[in-house]
Short mmCIF file of C-alpha atoms in Angstrom, two decimals:
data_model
loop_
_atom_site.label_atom_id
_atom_site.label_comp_id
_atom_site.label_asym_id
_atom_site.label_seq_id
_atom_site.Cartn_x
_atom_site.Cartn_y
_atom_site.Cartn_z
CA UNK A 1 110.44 338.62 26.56
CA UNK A 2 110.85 335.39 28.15
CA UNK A 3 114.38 336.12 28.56
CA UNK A 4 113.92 339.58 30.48
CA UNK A 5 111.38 337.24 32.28
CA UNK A 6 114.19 334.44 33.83
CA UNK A 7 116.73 337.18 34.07
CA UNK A 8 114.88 338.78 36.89
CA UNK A 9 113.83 335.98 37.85
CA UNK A 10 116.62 334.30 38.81
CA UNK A 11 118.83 337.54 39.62
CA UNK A 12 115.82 338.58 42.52
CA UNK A 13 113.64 336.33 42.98
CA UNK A 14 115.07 332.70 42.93
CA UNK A 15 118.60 334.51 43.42
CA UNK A 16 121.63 331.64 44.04
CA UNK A 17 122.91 332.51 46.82
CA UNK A 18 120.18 333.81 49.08
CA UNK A 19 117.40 330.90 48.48
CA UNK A 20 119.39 328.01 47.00
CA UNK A 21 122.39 328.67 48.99
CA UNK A 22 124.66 327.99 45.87
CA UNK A 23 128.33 329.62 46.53
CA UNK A 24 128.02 329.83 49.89
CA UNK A 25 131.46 328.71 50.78
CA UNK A 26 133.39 331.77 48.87
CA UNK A 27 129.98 334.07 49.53
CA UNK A 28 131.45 333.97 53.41
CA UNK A 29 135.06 334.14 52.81
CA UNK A 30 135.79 336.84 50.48
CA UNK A 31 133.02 339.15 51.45
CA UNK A 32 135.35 340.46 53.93
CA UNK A 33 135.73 343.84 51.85
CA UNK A 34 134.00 345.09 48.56
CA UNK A 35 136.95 345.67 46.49
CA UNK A 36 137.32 342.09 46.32
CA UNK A 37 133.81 340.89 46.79
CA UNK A 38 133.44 343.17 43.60
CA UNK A 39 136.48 341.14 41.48
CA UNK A 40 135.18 337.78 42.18
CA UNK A 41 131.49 338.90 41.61
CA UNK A 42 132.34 340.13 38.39
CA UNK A 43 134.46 336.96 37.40
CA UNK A 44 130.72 335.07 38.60
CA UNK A 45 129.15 336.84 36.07
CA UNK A 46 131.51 336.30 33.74
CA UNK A 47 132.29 332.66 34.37
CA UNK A 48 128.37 331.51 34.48
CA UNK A 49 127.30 333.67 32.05
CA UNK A 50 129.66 331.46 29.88
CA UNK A 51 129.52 328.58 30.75
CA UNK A 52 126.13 327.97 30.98
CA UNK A 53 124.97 327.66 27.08
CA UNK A 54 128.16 325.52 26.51
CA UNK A 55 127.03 323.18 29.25
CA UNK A 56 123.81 323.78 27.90
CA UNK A 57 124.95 322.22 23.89
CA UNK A 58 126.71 319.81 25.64
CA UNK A 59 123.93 318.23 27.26
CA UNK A 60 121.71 318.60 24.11
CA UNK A 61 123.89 317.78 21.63
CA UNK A 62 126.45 315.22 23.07
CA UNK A 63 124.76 313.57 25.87
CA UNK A 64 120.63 313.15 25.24
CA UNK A 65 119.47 310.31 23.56
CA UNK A 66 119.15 311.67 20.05
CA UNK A 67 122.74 313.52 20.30
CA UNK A 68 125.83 312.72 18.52
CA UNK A 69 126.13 309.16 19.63
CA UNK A 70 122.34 308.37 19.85
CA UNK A 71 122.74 306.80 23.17
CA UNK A 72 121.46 307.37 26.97
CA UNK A 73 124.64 309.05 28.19
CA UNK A 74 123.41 311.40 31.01
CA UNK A 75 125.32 309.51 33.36
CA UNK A 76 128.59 311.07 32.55
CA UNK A 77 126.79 314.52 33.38
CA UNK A 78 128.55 315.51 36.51
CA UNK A 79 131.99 314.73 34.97
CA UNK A 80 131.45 316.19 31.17
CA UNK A 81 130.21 319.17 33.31
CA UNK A 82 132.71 319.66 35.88
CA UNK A 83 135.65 319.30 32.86
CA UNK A 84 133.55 321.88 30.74
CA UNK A 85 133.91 323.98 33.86
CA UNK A 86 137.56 323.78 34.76
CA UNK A 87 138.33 324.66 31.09
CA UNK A 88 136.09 327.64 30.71
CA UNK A 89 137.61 328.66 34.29
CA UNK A 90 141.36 328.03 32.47
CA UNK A 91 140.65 329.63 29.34
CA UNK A 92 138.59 332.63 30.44
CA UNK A 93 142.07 333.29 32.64
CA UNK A 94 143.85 332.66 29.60
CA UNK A 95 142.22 335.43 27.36
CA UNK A 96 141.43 337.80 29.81
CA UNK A 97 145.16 337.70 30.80
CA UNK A 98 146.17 338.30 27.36
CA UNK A 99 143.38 340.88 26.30
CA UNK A 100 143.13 343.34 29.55
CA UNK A 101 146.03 342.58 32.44
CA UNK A 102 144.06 345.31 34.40
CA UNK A 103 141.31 343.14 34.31
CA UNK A 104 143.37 340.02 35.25
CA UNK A 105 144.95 341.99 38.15
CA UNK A 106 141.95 342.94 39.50
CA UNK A 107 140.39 339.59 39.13
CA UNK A 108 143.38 337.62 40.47
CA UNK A 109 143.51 334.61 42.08
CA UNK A 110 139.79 334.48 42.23
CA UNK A 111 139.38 333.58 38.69
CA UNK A 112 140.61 329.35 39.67
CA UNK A 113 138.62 329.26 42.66
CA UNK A 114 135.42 329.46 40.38
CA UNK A 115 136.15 326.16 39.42
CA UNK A 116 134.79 325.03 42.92
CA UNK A 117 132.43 327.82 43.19
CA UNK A 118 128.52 325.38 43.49
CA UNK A 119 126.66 328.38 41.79
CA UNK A 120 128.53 327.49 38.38
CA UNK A 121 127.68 323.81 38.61
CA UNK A 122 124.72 324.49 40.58
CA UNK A 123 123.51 326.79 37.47
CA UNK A 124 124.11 324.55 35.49
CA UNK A 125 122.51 321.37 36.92
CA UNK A 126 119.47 323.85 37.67
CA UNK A 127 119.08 324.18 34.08
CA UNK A 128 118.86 320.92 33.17
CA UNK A 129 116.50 320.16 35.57
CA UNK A 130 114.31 322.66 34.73
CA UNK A 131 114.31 321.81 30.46
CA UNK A 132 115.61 325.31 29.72
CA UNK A 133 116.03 325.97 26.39
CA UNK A 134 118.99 327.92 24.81
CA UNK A 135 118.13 331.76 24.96
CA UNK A 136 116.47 330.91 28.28
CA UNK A 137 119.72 329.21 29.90
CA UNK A 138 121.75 332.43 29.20
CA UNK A 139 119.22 334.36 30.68
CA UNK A 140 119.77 332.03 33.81
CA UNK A 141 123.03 331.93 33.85
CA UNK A 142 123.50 335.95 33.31
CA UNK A 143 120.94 336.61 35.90
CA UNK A 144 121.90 334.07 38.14
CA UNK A 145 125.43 335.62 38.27
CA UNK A 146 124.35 339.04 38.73
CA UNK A 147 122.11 338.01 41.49
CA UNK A 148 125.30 336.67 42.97
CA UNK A 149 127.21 339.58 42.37
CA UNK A 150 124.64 341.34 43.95
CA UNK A 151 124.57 339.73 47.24
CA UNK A 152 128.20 339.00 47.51
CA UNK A 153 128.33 343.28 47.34
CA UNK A 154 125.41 343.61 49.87
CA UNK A 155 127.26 341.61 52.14
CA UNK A 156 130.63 342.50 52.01
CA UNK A 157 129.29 345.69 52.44
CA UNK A 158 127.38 345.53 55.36
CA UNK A 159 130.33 343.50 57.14
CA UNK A 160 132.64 346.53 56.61
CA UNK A 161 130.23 348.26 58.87
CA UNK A 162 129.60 346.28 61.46
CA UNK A 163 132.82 345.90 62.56
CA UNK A 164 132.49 348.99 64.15
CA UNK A 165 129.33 348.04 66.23
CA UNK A 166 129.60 345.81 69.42
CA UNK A 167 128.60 342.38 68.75
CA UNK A 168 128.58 340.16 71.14
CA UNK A 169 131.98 338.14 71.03
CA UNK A 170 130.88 334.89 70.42
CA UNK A 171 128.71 335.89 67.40
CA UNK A 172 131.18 338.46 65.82
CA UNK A 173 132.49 337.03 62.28
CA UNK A 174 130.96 334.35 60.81
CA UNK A 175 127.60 333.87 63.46
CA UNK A 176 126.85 337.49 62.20
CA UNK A 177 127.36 336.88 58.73
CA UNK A 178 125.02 333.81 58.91
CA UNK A 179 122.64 335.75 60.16
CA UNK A 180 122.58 338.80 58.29
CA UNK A 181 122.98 336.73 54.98
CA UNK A 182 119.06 335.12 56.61
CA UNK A 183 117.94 338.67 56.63
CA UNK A 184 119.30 339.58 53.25
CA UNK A 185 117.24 336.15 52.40
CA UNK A 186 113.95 337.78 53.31
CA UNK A 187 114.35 341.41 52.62
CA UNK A 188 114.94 339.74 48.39
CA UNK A 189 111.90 337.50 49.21
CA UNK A 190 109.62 340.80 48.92
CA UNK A 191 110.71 341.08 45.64
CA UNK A 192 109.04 338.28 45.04
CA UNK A 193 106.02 340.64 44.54
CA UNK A 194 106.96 341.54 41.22
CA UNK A 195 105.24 339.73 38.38
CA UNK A 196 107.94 339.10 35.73
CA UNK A 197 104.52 338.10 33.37
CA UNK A 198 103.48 341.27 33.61
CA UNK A 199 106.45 343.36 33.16
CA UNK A 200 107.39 341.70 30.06
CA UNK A 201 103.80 342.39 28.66
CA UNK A 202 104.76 345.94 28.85
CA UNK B 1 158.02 292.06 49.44
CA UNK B 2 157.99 295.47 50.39
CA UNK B 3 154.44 296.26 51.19
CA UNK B 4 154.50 293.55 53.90
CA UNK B 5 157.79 294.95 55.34
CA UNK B 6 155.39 298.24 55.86
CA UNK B 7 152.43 296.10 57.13
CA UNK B 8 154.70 294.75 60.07
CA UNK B 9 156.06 298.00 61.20
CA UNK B 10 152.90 299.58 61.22
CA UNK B 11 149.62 298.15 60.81
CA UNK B 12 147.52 299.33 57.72
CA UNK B 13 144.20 299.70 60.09
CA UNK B 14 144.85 300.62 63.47
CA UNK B 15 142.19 302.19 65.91
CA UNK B 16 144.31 303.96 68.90
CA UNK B 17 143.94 307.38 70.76
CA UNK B 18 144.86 309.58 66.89
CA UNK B 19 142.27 308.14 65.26
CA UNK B 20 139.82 308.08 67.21
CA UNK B 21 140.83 311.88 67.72
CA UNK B 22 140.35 312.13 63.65
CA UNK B 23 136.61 311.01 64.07
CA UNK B 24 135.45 313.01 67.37
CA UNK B 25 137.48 315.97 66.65
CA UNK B 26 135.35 316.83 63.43
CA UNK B 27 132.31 317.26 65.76
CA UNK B 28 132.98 319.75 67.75
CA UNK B 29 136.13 321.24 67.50
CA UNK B 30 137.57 321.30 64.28
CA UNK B 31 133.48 320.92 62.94
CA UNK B 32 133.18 321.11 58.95
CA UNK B 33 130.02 323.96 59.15
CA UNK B 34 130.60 326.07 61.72
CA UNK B 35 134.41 326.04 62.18
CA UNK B 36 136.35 325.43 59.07
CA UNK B 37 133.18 327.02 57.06
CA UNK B 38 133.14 324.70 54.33
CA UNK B 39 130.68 322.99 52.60
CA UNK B 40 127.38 325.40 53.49
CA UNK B 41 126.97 325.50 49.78
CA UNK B 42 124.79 323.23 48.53
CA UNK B 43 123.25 321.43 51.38
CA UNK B 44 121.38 323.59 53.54
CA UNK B 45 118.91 323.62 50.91
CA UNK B 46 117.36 320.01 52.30
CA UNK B 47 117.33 321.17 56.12
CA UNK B 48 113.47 321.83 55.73
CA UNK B 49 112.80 318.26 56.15
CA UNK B 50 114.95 315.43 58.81
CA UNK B 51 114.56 312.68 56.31
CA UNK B 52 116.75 314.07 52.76
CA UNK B 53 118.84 316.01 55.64
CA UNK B 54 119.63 312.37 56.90
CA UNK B 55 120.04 310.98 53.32
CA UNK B 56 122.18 313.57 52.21
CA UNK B 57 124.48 313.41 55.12
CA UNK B 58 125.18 309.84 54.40
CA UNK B 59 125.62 310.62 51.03
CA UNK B 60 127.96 312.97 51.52
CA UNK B 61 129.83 310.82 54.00
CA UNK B 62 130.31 308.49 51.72
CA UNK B 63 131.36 310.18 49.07
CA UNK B 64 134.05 312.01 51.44
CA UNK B 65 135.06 308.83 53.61
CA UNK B 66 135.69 307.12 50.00
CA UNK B 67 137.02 310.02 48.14
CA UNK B 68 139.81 310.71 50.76
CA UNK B 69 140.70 307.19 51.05
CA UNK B 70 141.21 307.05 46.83
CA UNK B 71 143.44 310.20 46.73
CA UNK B 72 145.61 308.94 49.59
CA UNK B 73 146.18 305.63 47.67
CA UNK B 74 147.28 307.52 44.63
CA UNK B 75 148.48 310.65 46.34
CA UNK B 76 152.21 310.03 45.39
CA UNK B 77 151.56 309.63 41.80
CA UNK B 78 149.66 312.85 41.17
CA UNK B 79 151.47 315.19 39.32
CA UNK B 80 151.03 318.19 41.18
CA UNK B 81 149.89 320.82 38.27
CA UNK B 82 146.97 318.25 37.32
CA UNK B 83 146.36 317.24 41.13
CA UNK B 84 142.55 319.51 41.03
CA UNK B 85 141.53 317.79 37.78
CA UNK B 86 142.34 314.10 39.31
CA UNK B 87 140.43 315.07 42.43
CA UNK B 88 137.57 316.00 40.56
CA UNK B 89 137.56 312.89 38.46
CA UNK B 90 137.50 310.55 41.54
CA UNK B 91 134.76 313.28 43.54
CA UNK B 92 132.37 313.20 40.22
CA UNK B 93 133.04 309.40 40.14
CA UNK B 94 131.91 308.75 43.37
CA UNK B 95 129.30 310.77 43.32
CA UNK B 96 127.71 309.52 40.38
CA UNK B 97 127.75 306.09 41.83
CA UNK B 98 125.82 307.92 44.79
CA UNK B 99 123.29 309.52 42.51
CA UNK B 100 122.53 306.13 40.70
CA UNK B 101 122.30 303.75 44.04
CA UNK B 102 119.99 306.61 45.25
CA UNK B 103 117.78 306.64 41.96
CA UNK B 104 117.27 302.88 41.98
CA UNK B 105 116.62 302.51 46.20
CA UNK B 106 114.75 305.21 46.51
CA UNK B 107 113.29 307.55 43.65
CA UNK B 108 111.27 309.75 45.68
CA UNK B 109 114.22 311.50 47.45
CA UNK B 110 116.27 311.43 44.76
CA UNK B 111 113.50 313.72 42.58
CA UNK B 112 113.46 315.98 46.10
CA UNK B 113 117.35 316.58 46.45
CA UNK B 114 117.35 316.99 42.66
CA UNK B 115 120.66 318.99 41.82
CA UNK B 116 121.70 319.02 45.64
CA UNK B 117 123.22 315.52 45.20
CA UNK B 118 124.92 316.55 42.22
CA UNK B 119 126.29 319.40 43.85
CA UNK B 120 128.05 317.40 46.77
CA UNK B 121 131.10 317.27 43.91
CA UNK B 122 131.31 321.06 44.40
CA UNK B 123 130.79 320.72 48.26
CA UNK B 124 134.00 322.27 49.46
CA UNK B 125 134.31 320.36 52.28
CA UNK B 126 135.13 316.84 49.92
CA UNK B 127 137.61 318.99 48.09
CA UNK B 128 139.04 320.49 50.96
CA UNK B 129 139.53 317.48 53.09
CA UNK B 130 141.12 316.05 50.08
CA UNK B 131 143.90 319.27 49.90
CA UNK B 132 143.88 319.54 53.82
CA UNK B 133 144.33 315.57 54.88
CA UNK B 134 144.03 313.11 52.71
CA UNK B 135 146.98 314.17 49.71
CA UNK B 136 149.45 314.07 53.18
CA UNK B 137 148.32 311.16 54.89
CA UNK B 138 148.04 307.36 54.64
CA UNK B 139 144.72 305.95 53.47
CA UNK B 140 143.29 304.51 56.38
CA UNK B 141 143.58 308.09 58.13
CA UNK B 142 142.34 309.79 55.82
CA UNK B 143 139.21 307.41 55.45
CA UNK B 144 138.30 308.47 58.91
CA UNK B 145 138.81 311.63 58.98
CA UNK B 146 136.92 311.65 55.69
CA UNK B 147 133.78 309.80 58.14
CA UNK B 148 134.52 312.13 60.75
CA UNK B 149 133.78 314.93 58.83
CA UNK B 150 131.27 313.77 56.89
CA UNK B 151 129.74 313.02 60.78
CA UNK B 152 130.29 316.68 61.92
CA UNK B 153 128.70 317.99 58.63
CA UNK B 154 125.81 315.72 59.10
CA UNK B 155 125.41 316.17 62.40
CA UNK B 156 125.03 320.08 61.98
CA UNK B 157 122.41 319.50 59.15
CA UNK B 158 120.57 316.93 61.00
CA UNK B 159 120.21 319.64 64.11
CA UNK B 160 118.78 322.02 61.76
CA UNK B 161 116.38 320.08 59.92
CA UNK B 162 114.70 319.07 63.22
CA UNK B 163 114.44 323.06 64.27
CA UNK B 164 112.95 323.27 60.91
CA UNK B 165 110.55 320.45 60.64
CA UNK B 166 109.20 320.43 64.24
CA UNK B 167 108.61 323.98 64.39
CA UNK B 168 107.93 324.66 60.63
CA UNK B 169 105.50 321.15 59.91
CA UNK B 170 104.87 319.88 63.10
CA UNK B 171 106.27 316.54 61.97
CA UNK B 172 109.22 314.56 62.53
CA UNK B 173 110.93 312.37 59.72
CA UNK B 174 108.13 312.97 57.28
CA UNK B 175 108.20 310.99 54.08
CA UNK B 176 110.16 307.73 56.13
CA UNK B 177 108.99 305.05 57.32
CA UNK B 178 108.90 306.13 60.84
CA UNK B 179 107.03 309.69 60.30
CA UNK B 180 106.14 311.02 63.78
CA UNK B 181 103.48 313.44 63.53
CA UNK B 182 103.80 315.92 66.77
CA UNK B 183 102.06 319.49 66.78
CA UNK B 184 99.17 320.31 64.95
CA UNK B 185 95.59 320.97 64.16
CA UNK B 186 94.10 317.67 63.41
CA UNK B 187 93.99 314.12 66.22
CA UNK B 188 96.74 312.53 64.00
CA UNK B 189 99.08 314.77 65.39
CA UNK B 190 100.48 314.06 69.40
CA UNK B 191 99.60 317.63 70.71
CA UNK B 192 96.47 318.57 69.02
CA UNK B 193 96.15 321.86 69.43
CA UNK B 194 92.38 322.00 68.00
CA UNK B 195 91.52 320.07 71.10
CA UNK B 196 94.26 321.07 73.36
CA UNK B 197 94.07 323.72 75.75
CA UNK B 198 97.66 324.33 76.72
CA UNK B 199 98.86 324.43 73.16
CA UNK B 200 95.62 325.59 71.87
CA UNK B 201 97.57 329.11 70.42
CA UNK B 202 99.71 327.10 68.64
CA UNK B 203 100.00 327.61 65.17
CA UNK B 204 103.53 326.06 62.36
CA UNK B 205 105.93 328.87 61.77
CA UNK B 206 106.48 329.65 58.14
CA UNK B 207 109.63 331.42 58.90
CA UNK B 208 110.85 328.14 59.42
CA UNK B 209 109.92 327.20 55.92
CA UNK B 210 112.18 329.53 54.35
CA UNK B 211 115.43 329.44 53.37
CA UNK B 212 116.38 331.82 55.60
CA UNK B 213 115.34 330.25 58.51
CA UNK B 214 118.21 328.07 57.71
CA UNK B 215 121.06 330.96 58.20
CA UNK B 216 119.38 332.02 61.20
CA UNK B 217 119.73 328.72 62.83
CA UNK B 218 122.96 328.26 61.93
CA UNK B 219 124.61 331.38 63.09
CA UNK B 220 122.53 330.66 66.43
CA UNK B 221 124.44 327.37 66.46
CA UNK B 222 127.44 329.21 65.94
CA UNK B 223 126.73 331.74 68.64
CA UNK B 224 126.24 328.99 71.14
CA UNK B 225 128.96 326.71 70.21
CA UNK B 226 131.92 330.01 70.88
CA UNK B 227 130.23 330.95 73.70
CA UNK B 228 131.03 327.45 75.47
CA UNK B 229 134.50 327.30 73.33
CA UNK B 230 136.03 330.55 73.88
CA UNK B 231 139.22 329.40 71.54
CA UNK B 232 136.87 329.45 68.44
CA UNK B 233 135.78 333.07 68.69
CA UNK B 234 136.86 335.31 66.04
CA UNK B 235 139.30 338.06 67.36
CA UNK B 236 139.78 340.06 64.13
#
């Protein structure tokens, strides 16, 4: 239960992109249009929902103090990390180009970018901060991606609209997505309402 | 000696009308946040308070002033299939040297940016500065232009975290040394508005608390910055 529990927590609730501001940088450029908001919140999903309990063994296993080399070695976190990323990122390309090409195509060249994508490392420095255990960090890291995908599809969404309505020039683009991304911030904040406690006691 | 022969045609530090261009033009112009939209990720998240938005500004100065000037000094030897991986050695590098100087000098802001100074290796603007300037320029260039925009980044999150602490706390700087205490109910404060009768009404915004609050500000900055630079404003 504790792992429905974090997975709507982090997907509503505590979602990446809307009160951490994790992603931010590819949230605003490729929400331009769903199609590919949809491709590169799928490869999110896919991405953190991986990488997550391998960063996760990593840090228990390799770098804590009674790990495989019984030392302190926490300081190579960021780098251990940002390698484990780059070569899910590579190898996730790798098999999904091999396995489903329609999958590839769709995903394209969004699949590298991840790499540099702060939700992924972001999720998974989050995790360690927090002393989540294994079941619980792929709960984070599967809810924390769909909450991603989620808002990345809200957006993109909304911005396909509004370029039909007459905002002002000076705000039209990226003043309007700031500000509409605020409003998408507090609209998810209701859903802060729900008691994951007491929906898993159901 | 060949790298003299280089020195004496053109000196390794020079500070004429281009470079000074490379810091100012990152402030307004060309700014990291609100121009070239990079970098929004990770640090917005300390604009509810002046004093982390101020340490993590220098931070991530730093870290981009030193990480440019690195990749320029090794830019020709990069390989160009493994150039990302490099760049992310020398960012995660530098960063971790951040993260540890912060954790001895000063613990208490180093447990309140928690991941958020971890996250300045993902910051988009280090890694774009680094694909943008510094892998096609010489290293004393890029080291500015690696200040300058570390400037214009801070200078955006700096703005915001004052909207946010004034009008969300009341307070200025809180948690340094020089905490001003400005609006609010008790006679610390400068405007007591128990007492007062102008401000008497007056009561912190919790908007300004949120995250939110954060976007809002921003695209207001936005807004106002196009209207008085009509070359910025998006035509599509």
């Amino acid at each position: 239960m504790e792992f429905i529990n974090t997975f709507i927590k982090t997907a509503f609730i505590e979602n990446l992109v809307l009160s951490y501001f994790l992603g931010m940088c590819s949230y605003l450029a490729v929400s331009k249009s769903v199609k590919t908001a949809f491709g590169l919140g799928m490869a999110v999903i896919f991405v953190l929902g991986i990488t997550m309990p391998i960063n996760w063994l990593i840090n228990e296993y390799l770098l804590s103090e009674n790990g495989l080399f019984g030392m302190d070695l926490t300081f190579l976190r960021f780098i251990l990390f940002i390698a484990t990323i780059a070569a899910m990122v590579q190898l996730v390309e790798m098999v999904v180009e091999k396995f489903s090409p329609s999958l590839y195509a769709a995903l394209g060249i969004f699949l590298p970018l991840i790499t540099v994508n702060c939700a992924i490392l972001g999720g998974s420095l989050f995790m360690v901060s927090r002393e989540y255990n294994l079941s619980n960090s792929i709960a984070f890291g599967l809810g924390g991606g769909f909450g991603w995908f989620l808002a990345i599809i809200a957006i993109a969404a909304i911005r396909e609209k509004i370029r039909y309505s007459n905002v002002p020039p000076a705000l039209r683009g990226l003043g309007m997505a700031f500000i509409l991304t605020g409003l998408m911030g507090i609209a998810f904040m209701s859903l802060m309402g729900i008691d994951p406690a007491a929906f898993a006691a159901k | 000696m060949a790298e003299t022969a280089v020195k004496e045609k053109e000196p390794i530090i020079a500070f004429g009308k281009k470079e000074r261009q490379l810091l100012t033009d990152p402030l307004n112009d060309n700014n990291p946040i609100t121009v070239q939209v990079l970098g929004i990720c990770s640090a917005l998240a300390v604009t509810s308070l002046v004093y982390p938005a101020v340490v993590m500004a220098v931070a991530v100065t730093l870290v981009t002033a030193f990480s440019n000037l690195f990749t320029s000094m090794v830019r020709q030897y990069i390989p160009k299939s493994v150039r990302m991986i490099v760049q992310l050695v020398i960012i995660a590098t530098l960063v971790t040297i951040v993260e540890l100087l912060l954790k001895y000098f000063n613990y208490p802001i180093y447990k309140q940016l928690s991941v958020y100074i971890g996250l300045i290796i993902t910051n988009c603007i280090v890694m774009g500065r680094l694909e943008a300037f510094a892998m096609a320029n010489k290293p004393w260039r890029s080291f500015l232009d690696g200040i300058g925009n570390g400037l214009g980044y801070g200078a955006i999150l700096i703005i915001v975290a004052i909207v946010r602490e004034i009008f969300g706390k009341g307070s200025l700087f809180a948690g340094s040394p020089i905490e001003l205490k400005i609006i609010g109910p008790t006679a610390e404060y400068l405007i007591n508005t128990t007492q007062s009768t102008l401000f008497g009404w007056y009561s912190n915004n919790n908007l300004m608390v949120l995250p939110a609050a954060a976007m809002f500000i921003i695209g207001i900055l936005i807004w106002i910055q196009r209207s008085y630079n009509s070359k910025l404003v998006d035509v599509s």
